[in-house]
Coordinates of C-alpha atoms in Angstrom, one line a residue:
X1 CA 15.9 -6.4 29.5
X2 CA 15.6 -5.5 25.5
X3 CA 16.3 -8.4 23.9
X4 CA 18.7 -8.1 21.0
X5 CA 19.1 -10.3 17.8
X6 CA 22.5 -11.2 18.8
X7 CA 20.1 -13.3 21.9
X8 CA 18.2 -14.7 19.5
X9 CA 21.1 -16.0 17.2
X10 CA 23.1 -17.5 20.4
X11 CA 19.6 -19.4 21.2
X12 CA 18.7 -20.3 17.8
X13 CA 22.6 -21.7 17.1
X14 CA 23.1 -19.3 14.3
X15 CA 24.3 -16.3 13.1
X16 CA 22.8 -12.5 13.8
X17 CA 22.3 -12.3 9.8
X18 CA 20.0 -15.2 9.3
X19 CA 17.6 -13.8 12.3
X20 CA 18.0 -10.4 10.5
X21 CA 17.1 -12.0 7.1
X22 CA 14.3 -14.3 9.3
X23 CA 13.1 -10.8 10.8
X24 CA 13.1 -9.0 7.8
X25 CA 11.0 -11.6 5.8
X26 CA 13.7 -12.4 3.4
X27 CA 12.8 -15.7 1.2
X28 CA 16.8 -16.9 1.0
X29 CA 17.1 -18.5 4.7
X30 CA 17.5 -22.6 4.7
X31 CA 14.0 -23.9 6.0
X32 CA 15.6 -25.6 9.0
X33 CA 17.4 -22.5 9.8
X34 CA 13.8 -20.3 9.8
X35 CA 12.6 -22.8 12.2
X36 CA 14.9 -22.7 14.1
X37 CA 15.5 -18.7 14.6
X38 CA 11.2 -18.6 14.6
X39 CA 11.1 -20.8 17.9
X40 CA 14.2 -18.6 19.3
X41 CA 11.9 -15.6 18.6
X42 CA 8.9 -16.6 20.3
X43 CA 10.9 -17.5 23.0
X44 CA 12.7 -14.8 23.3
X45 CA 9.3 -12.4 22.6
X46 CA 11.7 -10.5 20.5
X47 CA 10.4 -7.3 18.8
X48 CA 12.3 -5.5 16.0
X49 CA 13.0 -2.0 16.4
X50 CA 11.1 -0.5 13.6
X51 CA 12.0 2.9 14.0
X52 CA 15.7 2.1 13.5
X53 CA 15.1 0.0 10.7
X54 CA 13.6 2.9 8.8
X55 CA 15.7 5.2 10.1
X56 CA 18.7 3.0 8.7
X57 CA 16.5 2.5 5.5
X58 CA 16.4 6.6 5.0
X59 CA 12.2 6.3 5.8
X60 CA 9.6 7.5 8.0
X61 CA 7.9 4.2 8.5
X62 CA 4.8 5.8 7.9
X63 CA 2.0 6.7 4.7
X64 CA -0.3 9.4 4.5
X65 CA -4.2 8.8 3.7
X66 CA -6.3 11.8 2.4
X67 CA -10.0 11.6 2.2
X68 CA -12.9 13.6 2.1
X69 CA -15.0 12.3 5.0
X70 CA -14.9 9.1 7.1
X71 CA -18.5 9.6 8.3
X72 CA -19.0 8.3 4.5
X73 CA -19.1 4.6 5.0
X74 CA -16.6 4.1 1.4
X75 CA -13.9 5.9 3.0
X76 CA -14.2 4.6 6.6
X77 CA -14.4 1.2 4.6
X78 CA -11.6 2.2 2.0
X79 CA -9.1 3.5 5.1
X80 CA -9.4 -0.2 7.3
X81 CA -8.6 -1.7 3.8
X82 CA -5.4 0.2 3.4
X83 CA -4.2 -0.3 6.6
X84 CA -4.3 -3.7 6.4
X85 CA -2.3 -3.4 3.4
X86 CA 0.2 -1.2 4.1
X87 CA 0.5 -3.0 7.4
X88 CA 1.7 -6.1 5.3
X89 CA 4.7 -3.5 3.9
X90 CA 5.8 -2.4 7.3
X91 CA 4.1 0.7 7.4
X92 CA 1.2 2.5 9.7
X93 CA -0.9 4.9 7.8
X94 CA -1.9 8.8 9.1
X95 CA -4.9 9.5 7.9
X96 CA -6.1 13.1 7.1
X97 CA -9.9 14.2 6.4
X98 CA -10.5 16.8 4.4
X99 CA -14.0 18.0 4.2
X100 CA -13.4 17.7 0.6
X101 CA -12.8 21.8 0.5
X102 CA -9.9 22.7 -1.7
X103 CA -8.5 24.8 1.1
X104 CA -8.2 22.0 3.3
X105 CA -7.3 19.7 0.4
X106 CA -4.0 21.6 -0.6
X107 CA -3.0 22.5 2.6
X108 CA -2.8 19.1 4.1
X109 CA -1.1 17.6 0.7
X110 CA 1.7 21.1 1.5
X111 CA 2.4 19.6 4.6
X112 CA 3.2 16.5 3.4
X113 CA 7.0 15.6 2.9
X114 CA 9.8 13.0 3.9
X115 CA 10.1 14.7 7.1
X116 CA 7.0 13.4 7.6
X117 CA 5.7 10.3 5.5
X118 CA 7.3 7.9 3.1
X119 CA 4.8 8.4 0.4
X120 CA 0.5 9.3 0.0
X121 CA -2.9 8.2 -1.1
X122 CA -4.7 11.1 -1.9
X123 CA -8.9 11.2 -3.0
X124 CA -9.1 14.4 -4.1
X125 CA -12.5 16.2 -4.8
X126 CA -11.8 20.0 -5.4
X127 CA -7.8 19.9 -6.3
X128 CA -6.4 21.5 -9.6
X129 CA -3.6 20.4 -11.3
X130 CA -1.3 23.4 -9.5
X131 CA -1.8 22.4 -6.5
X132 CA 0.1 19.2 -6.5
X133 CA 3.9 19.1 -5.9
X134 CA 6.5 18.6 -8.7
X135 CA 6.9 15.0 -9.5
X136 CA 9.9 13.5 -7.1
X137 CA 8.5 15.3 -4.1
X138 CA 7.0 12.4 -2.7
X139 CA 5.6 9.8 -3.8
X140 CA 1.7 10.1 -4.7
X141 CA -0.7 8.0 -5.9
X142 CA -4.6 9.1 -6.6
X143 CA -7.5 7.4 -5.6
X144 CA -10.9 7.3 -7.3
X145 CA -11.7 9.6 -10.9
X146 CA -9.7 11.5 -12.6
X147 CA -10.4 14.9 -10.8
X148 CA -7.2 16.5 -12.4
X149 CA -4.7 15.5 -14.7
X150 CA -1.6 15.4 -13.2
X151 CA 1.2 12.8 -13.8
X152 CA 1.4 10.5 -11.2
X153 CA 0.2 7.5 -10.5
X154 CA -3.8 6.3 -10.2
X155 CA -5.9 3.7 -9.6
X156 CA -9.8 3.5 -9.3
X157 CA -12.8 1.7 -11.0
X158 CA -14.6 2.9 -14.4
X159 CA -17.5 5.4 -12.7
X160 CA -19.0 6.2 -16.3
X161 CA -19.5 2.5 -16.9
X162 CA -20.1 1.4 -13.5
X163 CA -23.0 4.5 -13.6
X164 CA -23.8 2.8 -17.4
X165 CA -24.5 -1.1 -15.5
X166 CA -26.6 0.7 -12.8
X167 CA -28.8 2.7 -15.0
X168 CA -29.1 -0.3 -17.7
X169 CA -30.1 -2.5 -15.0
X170 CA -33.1 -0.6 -14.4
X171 CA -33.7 0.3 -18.0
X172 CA -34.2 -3.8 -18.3
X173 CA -36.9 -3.7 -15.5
X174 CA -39.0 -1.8 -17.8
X175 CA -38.3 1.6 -16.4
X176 CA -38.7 4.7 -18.5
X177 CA -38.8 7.4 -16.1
X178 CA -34.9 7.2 -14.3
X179 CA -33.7 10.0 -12.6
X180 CA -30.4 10.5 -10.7
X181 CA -29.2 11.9 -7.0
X182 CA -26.1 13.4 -6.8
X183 CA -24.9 15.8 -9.2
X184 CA -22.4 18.2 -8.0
X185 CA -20.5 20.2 -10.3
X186 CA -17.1 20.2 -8.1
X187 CA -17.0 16.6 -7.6
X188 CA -15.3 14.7 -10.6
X189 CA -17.0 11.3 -9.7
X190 CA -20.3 13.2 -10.2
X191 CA -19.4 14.4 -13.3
X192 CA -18.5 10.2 -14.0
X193 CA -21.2 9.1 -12.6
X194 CA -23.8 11.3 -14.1
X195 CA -21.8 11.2 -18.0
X196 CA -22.2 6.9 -17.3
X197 CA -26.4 8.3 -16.1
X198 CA -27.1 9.8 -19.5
X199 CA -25.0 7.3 -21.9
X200 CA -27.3 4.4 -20.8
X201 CA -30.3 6.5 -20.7
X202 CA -29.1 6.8 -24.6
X203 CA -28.6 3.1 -25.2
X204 CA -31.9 2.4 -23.9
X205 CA -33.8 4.6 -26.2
X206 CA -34.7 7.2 -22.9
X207 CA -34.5 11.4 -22.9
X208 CA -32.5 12.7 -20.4
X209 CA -34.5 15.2 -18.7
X210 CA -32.6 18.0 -16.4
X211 CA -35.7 18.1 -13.9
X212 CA -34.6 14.5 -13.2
X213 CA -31.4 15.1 -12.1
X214 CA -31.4 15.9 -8.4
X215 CA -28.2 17.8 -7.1
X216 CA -26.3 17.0 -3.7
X217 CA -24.0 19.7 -2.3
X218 CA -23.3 16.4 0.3
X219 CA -23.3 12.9 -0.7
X220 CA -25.5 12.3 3.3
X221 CA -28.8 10.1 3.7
X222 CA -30.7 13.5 4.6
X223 CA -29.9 15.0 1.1
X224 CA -31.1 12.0 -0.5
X225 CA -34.4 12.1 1.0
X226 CA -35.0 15.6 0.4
X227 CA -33.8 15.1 -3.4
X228 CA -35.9 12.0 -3.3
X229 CA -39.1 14.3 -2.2
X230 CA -38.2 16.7 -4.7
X231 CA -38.2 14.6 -7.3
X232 CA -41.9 13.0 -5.9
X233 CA -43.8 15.8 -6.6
X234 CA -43.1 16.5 -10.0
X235 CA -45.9 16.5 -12.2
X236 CA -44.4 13.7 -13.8
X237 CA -42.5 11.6 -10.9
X238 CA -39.8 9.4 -11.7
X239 CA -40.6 5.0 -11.4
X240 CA -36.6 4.8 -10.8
X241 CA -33.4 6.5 -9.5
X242 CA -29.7 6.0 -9.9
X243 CA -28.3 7.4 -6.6
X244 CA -24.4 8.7 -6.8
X245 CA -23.7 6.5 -3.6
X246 CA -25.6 4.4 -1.0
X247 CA -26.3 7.2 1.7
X248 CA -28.5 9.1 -1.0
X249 CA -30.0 5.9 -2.2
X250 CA -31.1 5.2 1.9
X251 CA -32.3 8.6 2.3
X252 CA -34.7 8.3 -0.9
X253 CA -35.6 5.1 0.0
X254 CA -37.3 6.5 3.3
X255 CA -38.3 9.6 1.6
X256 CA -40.6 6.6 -0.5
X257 CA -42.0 4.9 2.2
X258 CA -43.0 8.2 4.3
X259 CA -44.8 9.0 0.8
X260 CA -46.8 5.9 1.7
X261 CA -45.1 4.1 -1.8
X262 CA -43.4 1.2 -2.2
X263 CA -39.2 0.0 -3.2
X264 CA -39.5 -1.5 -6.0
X265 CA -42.5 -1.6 -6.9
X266 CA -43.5 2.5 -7.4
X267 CA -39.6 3.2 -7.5
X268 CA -36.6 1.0 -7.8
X269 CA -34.1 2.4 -6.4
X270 CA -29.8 1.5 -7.2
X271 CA -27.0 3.0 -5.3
X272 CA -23.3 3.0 -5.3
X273 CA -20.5 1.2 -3.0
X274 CA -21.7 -1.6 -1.5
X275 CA -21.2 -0.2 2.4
X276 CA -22.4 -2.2 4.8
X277 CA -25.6 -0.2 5.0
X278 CA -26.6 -1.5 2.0
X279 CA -27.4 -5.2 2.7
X280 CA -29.3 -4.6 6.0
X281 CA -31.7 -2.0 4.8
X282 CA -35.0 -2.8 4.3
X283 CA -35.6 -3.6 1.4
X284 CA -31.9 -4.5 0.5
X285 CA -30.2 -2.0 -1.5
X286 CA -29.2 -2.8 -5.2
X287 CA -25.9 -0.7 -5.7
X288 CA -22.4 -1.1 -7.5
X289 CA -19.9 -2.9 -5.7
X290 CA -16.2 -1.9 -6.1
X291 CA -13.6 -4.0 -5.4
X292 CA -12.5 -1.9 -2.3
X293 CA -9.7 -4.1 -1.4
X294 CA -8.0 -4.9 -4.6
X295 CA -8.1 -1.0 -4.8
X296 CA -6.0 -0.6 -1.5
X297 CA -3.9 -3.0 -2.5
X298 CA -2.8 -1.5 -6.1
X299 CA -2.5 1.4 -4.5
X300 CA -0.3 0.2 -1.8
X301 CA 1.7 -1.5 -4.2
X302 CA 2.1 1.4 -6.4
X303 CA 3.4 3.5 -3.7
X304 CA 5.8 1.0 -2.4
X305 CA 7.8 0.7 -6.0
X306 CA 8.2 4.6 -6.2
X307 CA 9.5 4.3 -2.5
X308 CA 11.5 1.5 -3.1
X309 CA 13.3 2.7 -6.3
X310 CA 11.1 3.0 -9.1
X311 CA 11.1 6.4 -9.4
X312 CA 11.2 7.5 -13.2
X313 CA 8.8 5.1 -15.0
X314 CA 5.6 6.3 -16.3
X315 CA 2.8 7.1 -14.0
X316 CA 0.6 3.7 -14.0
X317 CA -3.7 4.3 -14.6
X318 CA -4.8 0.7 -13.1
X319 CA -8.5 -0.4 -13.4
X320 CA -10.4 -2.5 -10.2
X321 CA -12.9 -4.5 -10.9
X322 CA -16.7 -3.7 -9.9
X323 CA -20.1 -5.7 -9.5
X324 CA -23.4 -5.0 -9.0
X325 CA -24.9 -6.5 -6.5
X326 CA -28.4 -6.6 -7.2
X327 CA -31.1 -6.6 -3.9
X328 CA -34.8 -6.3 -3.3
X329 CA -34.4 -2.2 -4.2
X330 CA -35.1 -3.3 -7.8
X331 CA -36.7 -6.4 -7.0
X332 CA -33.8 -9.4 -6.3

């Protein structure tokens, strides 16, 4: 049989209030009381009916996730990250892939509403600014650069400086030929990324050189190598490269050793996230590491206030925190 909170309260000696305010994590419940109502629950295995909860709250119970691919490490890593925080507000998370195709892009955010979800995290790559709803729709909150501006609420880490710390770094190794993998026009953290390339290229005294800068329709290890290749045979090959995330930087790294040269010592090699990937490769990969979870749990936070009642206060741009996390690619 279901067991009901009124059980619950008759085992626990109390009323069906305190084991709703026990239930519902409320801090205002004598400690003695908690204990008690706790013990009754385990007992009892009592579960709460959370679909009647949000149903009585007005909500869905659920949040959507948008992002490009999850066959990219970041965002399969990014997407276990905000589950786990959005579990800890009562919610489950649908997650939606993209392909990172404005098509696909707008038409998952248009069928987005409070039918359907309480709120969204979006990482758009190709959106423009019309394709977003009017603000009140639902609440929205960005992930990752600036692709459009649109006023809602954003958080990600600085991609021109974390580029600038990457390049710097191997600017301080002696390095005077860097190139860069990954520049595609109709991403916005490319554009970052590669504006962060050239500004330390700049502080270090270096030319930028366009023959250096490799482009990446797809941010894959396979497009990394051939870019790596590419980059090889010039008449004038580069002795480092900035990659625009870690699946280029392990495809040019095996582009390097087919060559029959050397990581670090013909080319030093940094890329960008910090997946998994990265610290297992051989050699180790140098690469930037954002702080993936502080970022799912801004953004989880700054959904829940819109949802919860903070609805007409300024859209928030929050900073995470980055490292770099430097490996035997450039010779830790």
């Amino acid at each position: 049989m279901t067991v009901t909170l009124k059980d619950v309260a008759t085992l626990a000696g109390v009323s069906v209030k305190t084991v709703s305010n026990v239930v519902n994590g409320y801090a205002f419940v004598k400690p003695e009381n908690r204990r008690r109502v706790e013990e009754a629950l385990a007992a009892t295995g009592y579960r709460p009916n959370v679909g009647a909860r949000n149903l009585r709250r007005g909500r869905t119970g659920f949040l959507a996730l948008m992002v490009p691919e999850l066959s990219i490490p970041y965002f399969g890593e990014l997407a276990g990250l905000v589950i786990t925080a959005a579990q800890k507000r009562g919610w489950s998370v649908l997650i939606e892939q993209t392909q990172g195709t404005r098509s696909r892009e707008r038409e998952t955010l248009s069928s987005l509403g409070p039918h359907l979800v309480d709120g969204a995290l979006v990482h758009p790559e190709a959106l423009e600014a019309a394709d977003f709803p009017s603000p009140g729709e639902i609440p929205l909150v960005m992930l990752g650069e600036h692709a459009v501006d649109v006023p809602i609420d954003h958080v990600a880490i600085d991609n021109v400086l974390a580029a600038q710390t990457a390049v710097t770094h191997l600017a301080s190794l002696g390095r005077t030929r860097i190139a860069a993998i990954g520049r595609n026009p109709s991403r916005g953290t490319s554009s970052q990324r590669l504006a962060g390339y050239r500004s330390a290229l700049d502080s270090a005294g270096l030319s930028y050189s366009d023959s250096l800068v490799a482009p990446a329709e797809k941010w894959h290890r396979s497009v990394g190598a051939a870019a790596m290749r590419s980059l090889l045979a010039l008449p004038a090959p580069p002795d480092a490269v900035f990659c625009f995330n870690d699946l280029l930087a392990i495809g040019a790294m095996r582009a390097v050793a087919e060559l029959g040269l050397r990581v670090p010592e013909d080319v030093a090699i940094v890329g960008f996230d910090n997946n998994e990937e990265s610290a297992f490769s051989l050699p180790s990969l140098t690469t930037i590491a954002p702080d993936k979870a502080a970022l799912a749990e801004a953004a989880i936070e700054l959904v829940h206030r819109r949802i919860t009642g903070d609805k007409t206060s300024p859209p928030q741009d929050i900073q995470t925190p980055f490292a770099l996390e430097i490996r035997e690619s450039t010779g830790g």
